[in-house]
Tab-separated table of C-alpha atoms in Angstrom:
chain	number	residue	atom	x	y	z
A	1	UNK	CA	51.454	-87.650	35.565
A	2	UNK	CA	50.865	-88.399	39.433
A	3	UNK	CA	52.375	-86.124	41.743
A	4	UNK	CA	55.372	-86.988	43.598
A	5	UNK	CA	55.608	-85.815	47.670
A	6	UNK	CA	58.153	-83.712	48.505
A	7	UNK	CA	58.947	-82.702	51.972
A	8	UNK	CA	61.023	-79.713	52.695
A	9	UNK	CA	61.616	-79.449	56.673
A	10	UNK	CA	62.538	-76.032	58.628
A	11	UNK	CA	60.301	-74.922	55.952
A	12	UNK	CA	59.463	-71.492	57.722
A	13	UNK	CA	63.446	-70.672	57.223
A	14	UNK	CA	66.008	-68.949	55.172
A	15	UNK	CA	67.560	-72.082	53.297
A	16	UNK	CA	63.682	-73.548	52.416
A	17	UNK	CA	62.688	-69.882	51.193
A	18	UNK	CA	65.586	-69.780	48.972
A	19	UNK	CA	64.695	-73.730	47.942
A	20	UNK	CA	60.985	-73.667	47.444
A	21	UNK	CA	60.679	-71.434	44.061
A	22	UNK	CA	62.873	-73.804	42.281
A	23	UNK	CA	61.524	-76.908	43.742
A	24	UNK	CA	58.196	-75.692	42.633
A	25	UNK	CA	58.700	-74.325	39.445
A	26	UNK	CA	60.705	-77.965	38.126
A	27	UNK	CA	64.085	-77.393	38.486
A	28	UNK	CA	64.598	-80.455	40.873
A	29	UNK	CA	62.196	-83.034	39.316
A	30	UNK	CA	61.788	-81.847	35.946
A	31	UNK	CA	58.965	-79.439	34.250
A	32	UNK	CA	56.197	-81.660	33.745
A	33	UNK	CA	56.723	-83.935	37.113
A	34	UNK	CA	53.579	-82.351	39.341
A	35	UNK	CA	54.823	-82.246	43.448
A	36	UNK	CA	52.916	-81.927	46.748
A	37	UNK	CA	54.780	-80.041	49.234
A	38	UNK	CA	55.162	-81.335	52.468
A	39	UNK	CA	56.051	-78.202	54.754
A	40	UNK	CA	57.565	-79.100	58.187
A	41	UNK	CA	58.558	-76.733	60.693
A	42	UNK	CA	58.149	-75.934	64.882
A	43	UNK	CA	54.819	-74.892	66.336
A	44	UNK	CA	56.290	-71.499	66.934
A	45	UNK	CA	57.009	-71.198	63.803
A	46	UNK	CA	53.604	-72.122	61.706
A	47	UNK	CA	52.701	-68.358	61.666
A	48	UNK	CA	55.772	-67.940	59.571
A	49	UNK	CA	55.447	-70.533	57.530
A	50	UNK	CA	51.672	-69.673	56.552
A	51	UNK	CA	52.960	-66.992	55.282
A	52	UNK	CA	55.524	-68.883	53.114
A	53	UNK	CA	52.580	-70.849	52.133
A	54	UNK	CA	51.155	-67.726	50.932
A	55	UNK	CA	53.961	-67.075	48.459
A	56	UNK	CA	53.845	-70.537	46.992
A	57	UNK	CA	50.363	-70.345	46.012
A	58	UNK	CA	51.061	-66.867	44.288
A	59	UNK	CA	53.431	-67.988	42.506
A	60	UNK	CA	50.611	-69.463	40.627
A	61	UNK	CA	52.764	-72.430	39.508
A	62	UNK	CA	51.733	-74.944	37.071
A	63	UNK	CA	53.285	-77.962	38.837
A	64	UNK	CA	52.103	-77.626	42.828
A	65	UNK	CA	49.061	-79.766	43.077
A	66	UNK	CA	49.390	-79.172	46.831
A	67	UNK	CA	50.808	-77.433	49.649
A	68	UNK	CA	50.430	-78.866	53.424
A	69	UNK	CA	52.091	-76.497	56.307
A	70	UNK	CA	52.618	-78.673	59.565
A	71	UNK	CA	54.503	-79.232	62.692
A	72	UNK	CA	53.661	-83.311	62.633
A	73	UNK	CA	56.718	-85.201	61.022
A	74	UNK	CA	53.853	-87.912	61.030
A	75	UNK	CA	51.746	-86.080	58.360
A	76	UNK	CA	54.901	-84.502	56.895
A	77	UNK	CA	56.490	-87.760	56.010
A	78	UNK	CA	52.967	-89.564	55.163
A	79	UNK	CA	54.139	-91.180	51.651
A	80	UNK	CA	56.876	-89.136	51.203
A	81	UNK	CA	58.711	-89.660	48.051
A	82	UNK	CA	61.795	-87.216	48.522
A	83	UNK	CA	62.805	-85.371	51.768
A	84	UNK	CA	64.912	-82.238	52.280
A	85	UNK	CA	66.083	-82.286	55.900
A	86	UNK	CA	66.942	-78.733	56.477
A	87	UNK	CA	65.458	-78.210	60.131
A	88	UNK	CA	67.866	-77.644	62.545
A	89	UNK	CA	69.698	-75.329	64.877
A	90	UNK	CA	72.067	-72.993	62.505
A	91	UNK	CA	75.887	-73.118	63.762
A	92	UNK	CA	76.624	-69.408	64.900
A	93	UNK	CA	79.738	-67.535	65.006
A	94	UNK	CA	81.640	-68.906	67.744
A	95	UNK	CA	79.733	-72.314	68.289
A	96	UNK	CA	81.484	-75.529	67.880
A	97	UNK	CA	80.329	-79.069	65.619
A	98	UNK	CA	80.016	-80.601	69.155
A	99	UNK	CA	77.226	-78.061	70.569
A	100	UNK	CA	75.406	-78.524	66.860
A	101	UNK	CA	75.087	-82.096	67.206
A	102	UNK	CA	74.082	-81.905	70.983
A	103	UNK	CA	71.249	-79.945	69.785
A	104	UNK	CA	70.412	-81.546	66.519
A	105	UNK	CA	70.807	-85.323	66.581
A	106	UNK	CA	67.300	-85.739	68.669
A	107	UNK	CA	65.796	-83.842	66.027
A	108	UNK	CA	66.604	-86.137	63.600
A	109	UNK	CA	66.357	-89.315	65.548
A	110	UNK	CA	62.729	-88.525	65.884
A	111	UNK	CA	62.468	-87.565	61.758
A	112	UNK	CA	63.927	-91.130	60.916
A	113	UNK	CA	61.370	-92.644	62.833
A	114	UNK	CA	58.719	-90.921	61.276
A	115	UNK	CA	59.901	-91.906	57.748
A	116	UNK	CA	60.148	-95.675	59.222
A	117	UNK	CA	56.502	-95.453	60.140
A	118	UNK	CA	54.849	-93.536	57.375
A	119	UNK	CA	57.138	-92.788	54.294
A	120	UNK	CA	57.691	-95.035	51.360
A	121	UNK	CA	60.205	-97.129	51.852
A	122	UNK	CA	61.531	-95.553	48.525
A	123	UNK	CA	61.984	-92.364	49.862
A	124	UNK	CA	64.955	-90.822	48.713
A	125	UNK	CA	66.798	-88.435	51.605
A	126	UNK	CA	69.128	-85.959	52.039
A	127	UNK	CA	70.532	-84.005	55.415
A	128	UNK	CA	71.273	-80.419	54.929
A	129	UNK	CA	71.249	-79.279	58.657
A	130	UNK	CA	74.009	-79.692	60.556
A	131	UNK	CA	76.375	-81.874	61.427
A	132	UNK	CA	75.059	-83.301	58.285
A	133	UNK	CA	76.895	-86.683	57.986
A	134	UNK	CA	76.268	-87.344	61.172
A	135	UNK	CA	72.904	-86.732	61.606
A	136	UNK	CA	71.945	-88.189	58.039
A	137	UNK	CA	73.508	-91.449	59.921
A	138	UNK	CA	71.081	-90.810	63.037
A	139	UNK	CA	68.145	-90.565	60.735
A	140	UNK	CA	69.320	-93.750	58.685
A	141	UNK	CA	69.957	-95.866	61.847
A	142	UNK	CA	66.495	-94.886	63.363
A	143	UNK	CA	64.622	-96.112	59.766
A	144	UNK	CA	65.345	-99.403	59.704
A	145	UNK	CA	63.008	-100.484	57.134
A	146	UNK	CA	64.183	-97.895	54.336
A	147	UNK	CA	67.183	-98.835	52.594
A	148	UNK	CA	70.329	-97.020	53.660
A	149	UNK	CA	71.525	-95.990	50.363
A	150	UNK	CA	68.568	-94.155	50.288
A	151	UNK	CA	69.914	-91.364	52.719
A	152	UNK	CA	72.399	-88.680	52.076
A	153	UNK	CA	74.108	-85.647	53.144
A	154	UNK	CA	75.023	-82.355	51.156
A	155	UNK	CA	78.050	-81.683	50.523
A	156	UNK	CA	77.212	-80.104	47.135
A	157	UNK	CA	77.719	-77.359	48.304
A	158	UNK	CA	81.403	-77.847	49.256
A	159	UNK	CA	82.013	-79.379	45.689
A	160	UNK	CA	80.185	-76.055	44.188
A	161	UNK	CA	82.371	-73.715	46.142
A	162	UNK	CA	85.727	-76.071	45.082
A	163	UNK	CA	84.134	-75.425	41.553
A	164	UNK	CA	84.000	-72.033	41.578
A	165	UNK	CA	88.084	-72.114	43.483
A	166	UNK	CA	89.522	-73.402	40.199
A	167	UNK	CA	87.481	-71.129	37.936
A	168	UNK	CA	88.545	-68.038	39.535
A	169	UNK	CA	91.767	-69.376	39.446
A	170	UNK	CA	91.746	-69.777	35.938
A	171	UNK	CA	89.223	-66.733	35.474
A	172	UNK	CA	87.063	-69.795	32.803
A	173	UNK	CA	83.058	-70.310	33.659
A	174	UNK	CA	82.414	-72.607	36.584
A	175	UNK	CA	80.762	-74.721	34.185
A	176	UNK	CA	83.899	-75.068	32.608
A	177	UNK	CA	85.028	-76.957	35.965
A	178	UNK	CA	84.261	-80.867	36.774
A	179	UNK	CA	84.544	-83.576	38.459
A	180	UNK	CA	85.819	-81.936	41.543
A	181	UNK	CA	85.436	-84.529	44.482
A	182	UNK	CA	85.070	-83.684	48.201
A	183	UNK	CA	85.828	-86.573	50.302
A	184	UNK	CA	84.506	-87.446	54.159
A	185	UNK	CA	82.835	-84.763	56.571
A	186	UNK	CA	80.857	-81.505	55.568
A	187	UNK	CA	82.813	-79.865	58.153
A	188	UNK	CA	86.720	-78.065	58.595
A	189	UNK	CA	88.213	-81.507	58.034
A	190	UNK	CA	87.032	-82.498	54.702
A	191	UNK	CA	89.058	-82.738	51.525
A	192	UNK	CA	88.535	-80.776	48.698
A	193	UNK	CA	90.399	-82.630	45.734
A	194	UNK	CA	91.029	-81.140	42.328
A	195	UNK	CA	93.106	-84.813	41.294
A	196	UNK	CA	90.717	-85.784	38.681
A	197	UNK	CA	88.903	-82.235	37.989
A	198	UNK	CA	89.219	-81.441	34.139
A	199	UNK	CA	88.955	-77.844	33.008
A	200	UNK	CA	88.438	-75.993	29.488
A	201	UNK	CA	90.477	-73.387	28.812
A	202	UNK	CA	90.831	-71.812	25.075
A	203	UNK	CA	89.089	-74.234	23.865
A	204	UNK	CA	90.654	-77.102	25.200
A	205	UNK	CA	90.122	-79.438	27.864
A	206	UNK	CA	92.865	-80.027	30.057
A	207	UNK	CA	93.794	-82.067	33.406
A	208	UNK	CA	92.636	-78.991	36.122
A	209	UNK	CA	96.318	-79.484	37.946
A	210	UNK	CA	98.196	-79.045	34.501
A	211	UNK	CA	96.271	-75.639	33.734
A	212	UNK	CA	96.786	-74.308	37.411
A	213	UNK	CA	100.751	-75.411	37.666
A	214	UNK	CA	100.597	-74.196	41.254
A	215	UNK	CA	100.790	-77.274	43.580
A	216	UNK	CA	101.189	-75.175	46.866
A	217	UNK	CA	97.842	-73.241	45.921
A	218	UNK	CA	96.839	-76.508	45.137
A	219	UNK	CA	97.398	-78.741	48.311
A	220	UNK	CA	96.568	-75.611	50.514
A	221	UNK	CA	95.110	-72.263	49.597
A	222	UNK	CA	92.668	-74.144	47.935
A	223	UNK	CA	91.967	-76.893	50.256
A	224	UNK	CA	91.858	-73.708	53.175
A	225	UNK	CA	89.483	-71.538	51.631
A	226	UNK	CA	87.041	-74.379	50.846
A	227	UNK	CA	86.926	-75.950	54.096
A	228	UNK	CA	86.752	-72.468	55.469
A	229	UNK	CA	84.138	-71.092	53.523
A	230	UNK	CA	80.915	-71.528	55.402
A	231	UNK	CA	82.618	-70.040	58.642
A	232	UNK	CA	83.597	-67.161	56.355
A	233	UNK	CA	79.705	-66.420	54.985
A	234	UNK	CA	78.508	-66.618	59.107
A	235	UNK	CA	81.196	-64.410	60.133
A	236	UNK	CA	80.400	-61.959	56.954
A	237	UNK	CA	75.894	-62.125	57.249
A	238	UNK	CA	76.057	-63.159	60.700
A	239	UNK	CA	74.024	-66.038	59.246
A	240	UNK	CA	74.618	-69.487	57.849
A	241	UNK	CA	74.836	-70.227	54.041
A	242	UNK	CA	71.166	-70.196	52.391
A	243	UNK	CA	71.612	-68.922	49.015
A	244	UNK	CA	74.317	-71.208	48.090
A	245	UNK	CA	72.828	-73.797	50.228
A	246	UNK	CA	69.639	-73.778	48.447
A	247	UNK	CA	71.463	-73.894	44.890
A	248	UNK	CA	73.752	-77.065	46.123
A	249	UNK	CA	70.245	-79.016	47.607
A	250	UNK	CA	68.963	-78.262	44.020
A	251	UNK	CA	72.233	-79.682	42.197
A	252	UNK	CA	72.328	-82.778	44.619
A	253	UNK	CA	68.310	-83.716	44.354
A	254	UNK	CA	68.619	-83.036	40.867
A	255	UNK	CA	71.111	-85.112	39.537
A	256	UNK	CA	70.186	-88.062	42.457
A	257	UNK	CA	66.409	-88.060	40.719
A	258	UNK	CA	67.584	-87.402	37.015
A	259	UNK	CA	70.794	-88.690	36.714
A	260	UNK	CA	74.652	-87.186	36.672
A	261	UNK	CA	75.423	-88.172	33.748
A	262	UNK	CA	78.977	-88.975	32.978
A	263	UNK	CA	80.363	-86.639	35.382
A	264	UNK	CA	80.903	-87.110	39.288
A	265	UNK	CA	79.932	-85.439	41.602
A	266	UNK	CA	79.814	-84.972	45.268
A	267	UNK	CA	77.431	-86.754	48.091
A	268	UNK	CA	77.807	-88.127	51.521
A	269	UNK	CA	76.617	-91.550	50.933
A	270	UNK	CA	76.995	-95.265	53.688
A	271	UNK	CA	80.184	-96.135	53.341
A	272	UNK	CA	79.793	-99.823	53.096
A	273	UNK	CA	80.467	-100.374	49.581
A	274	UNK	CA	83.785	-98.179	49.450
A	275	UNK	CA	87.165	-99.480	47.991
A	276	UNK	CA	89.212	-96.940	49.749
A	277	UNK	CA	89.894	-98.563	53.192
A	278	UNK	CA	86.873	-95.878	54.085
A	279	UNK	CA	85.701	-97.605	57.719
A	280	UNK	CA	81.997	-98.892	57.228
A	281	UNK	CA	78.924	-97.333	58.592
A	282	UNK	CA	79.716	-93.769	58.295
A	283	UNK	CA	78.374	-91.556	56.149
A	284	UNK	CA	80.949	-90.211	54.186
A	285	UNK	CA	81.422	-87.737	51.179
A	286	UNK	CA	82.861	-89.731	47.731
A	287	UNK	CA	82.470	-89.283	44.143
A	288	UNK	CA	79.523	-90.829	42.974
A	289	UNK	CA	77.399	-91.229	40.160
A	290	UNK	CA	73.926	-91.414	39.757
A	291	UNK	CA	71.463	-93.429	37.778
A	292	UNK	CA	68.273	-91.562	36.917
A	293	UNK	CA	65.180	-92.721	39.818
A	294	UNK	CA	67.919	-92.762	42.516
A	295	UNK	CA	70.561	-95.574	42.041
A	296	UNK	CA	74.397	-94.117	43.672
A	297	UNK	CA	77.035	-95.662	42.556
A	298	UNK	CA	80.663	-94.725	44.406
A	299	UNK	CA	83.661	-94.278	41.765
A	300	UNK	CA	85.937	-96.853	43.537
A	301	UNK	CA	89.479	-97.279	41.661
A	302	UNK	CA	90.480	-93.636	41.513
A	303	UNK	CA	94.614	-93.833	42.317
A	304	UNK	CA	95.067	-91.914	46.088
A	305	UNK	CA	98.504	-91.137	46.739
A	306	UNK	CA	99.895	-90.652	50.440
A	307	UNK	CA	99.167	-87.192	50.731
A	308	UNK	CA	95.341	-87.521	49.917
A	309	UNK	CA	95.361	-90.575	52.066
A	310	UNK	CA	96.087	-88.707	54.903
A	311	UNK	CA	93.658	-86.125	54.239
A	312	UNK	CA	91.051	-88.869	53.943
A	313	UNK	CA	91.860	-90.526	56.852
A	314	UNK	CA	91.567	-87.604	59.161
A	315	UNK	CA	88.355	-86.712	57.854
A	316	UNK	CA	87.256	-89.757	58.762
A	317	UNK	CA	88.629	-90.369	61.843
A	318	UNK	CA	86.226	-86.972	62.826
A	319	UNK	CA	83.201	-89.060	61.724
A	320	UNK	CA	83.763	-91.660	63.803
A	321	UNK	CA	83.791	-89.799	66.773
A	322	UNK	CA	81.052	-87.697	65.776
A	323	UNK	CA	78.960	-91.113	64.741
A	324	UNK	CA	79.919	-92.553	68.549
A	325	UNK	CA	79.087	-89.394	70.249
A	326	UNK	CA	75.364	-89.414	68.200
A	327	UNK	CA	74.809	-92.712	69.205
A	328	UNK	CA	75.582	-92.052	72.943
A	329	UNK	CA	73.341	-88.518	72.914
A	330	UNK	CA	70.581	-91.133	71.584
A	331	UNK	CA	70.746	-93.765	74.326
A	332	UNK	CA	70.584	-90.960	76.960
């Protein structure tokens, strides 16, 4: 079997350290799919990364035909099959979206271009740094020639952490959890839904808001601590999420190459083909399923009652601005 080309950006980081042994080892692509590994980071930063390098080829793994450390998104992106857009500034304690996407959407204007030059125009993307939406947009906008439902942000990660909510709150496996949905921005505004989530419990499989019987927890507690969550892990490591974050790029890569199944789950996909009154030409988190080789498919036709359309709306209404302010920070 050929090799596929994977490249894994801010690969000298904590998020692609965490990332690499399990893209490596077939956890992503599957344990007899061979990958190249495409490592992009900073100049300052290749010291670091040769080192990382180092720890991939001792792995002595069966499936890495290759492993190419550079600070060229032109020989990075070079036939890329799959890209994991992790480079970019971390949000700190005390910084706000605003000051993230001052500093990040040039970063990725400049990535999407390189993909529109030298990738395959079946490259299938997704945006972990930060804002991720947003900048997956950026990247999208600036690769013209590459289909946009082939870009993506993570918000796996938020669905994972909604997971694991319910399944404390019902002390059950977090496998015993699905279909939780996050809808719009990977940020304080989006909207962790348990609506459709099903849960086992004894035995039995059960509608996750008849098990819980707690609506308040429900529409807030719950809602709270997800949205809340990543500011919680910075202000407890002094450090973003990269553990979790790692785990969630796994899930969404995963099931995008492979297939979900019958179950949905979680990305920030273009908005275009929404039935939800979602505006167009965002990119927005929806439940989605996934065809194995990369076809997303939005669940439209889920019943949204007033409350969640609020929720829904306001998350959007922050990507909008975000997605106007990008495009401005571009022109400059």
């Amino acid at each position: 079997m050929d090799p596929i080309r994977v490249v894994i950006t801010g690969a000298a980081g904590q998020i692609a350290y965490s990332l690499l042994h399990s893209v490596a080892k077939g956890d992503v692509f599957g344990k007899d799919q061979p990958v190249e590994l495409m490592l992009l980071d900073i100049e300052p930063m290749m010291t670091v990364l040769g080192g990382v390098v180092m720890e991939v080829m001792d792995c002595s793994l069966p499936l890495v035909r290759n492993v190419v450390p550079t600070a060229d998104p032109m020989v990075a992106f070079k036939d890329a099959d799959v890209a994991m857009l992790v480079g970019a500034m971390p949000r700190r304690e005390g910084m706000e979206r605003k000051d993230l996407l001052k500093a990040n959407v040039k970063i990725f204007k400049a990535q999407g271009q390189a993909m529109d030059d030298v990738a395959k125009k079946t490259i299938k993307v997704v945006v972990v740094g930060n804002p991720a939406n947003t900048n997956a947009f950026i990247c999208a906008k600036y690769a013209p020639s590459i289909p946009k439902e082939n870009f993506s942000a993570l918000t796996r990660l938020d669905q994972n952490r909604a997971q694991a909510q319910v399944a404390n709150k019902l002390g059950i496996p977090c496998n015993d959890v699905n279909n939780c949905i996050i809808w719009g921005n990977h940020s304080s505004t989006q909207f962790p839904d348990v609506s459709y989530a099903t849960v086992k419990v004894a035995g039995k499989e059960l509608e996750a808001n008849s098990a819980i019987k707690d609506d308040h927890w429900v529409r807030n507690d719950f809602i709270s601590t997800v949205q809340k969550r990543g500011a919680c892990v910075i202000a407890a490591r002094k450090l973003s999420s990269a553990m979790s974050a790692a785990n969630a790029i796994v899930d969404h890569v995963r099931d995008w190459w492979q297939g979900s199944g019958d179950r949905m789950v979680s990305m920030a996909v273009w908005s275009n083909d929404n039935k939800y009154g979602i505006a167009s030409e965002l990119m927005y988190s929806f439940p989605v399923k996934t065809a194995a080789k990369g076809k997303i498919e939005i669940v439209n036709g889920l019943k949204i009652e007033e409350w969640q359309r609020e929720r829904m709306d306001l998350t959007c209404k922050e990507l909008v601005e975000e997605r106007d302010a990008a495009l401005a920070e571009c022109e400059e």
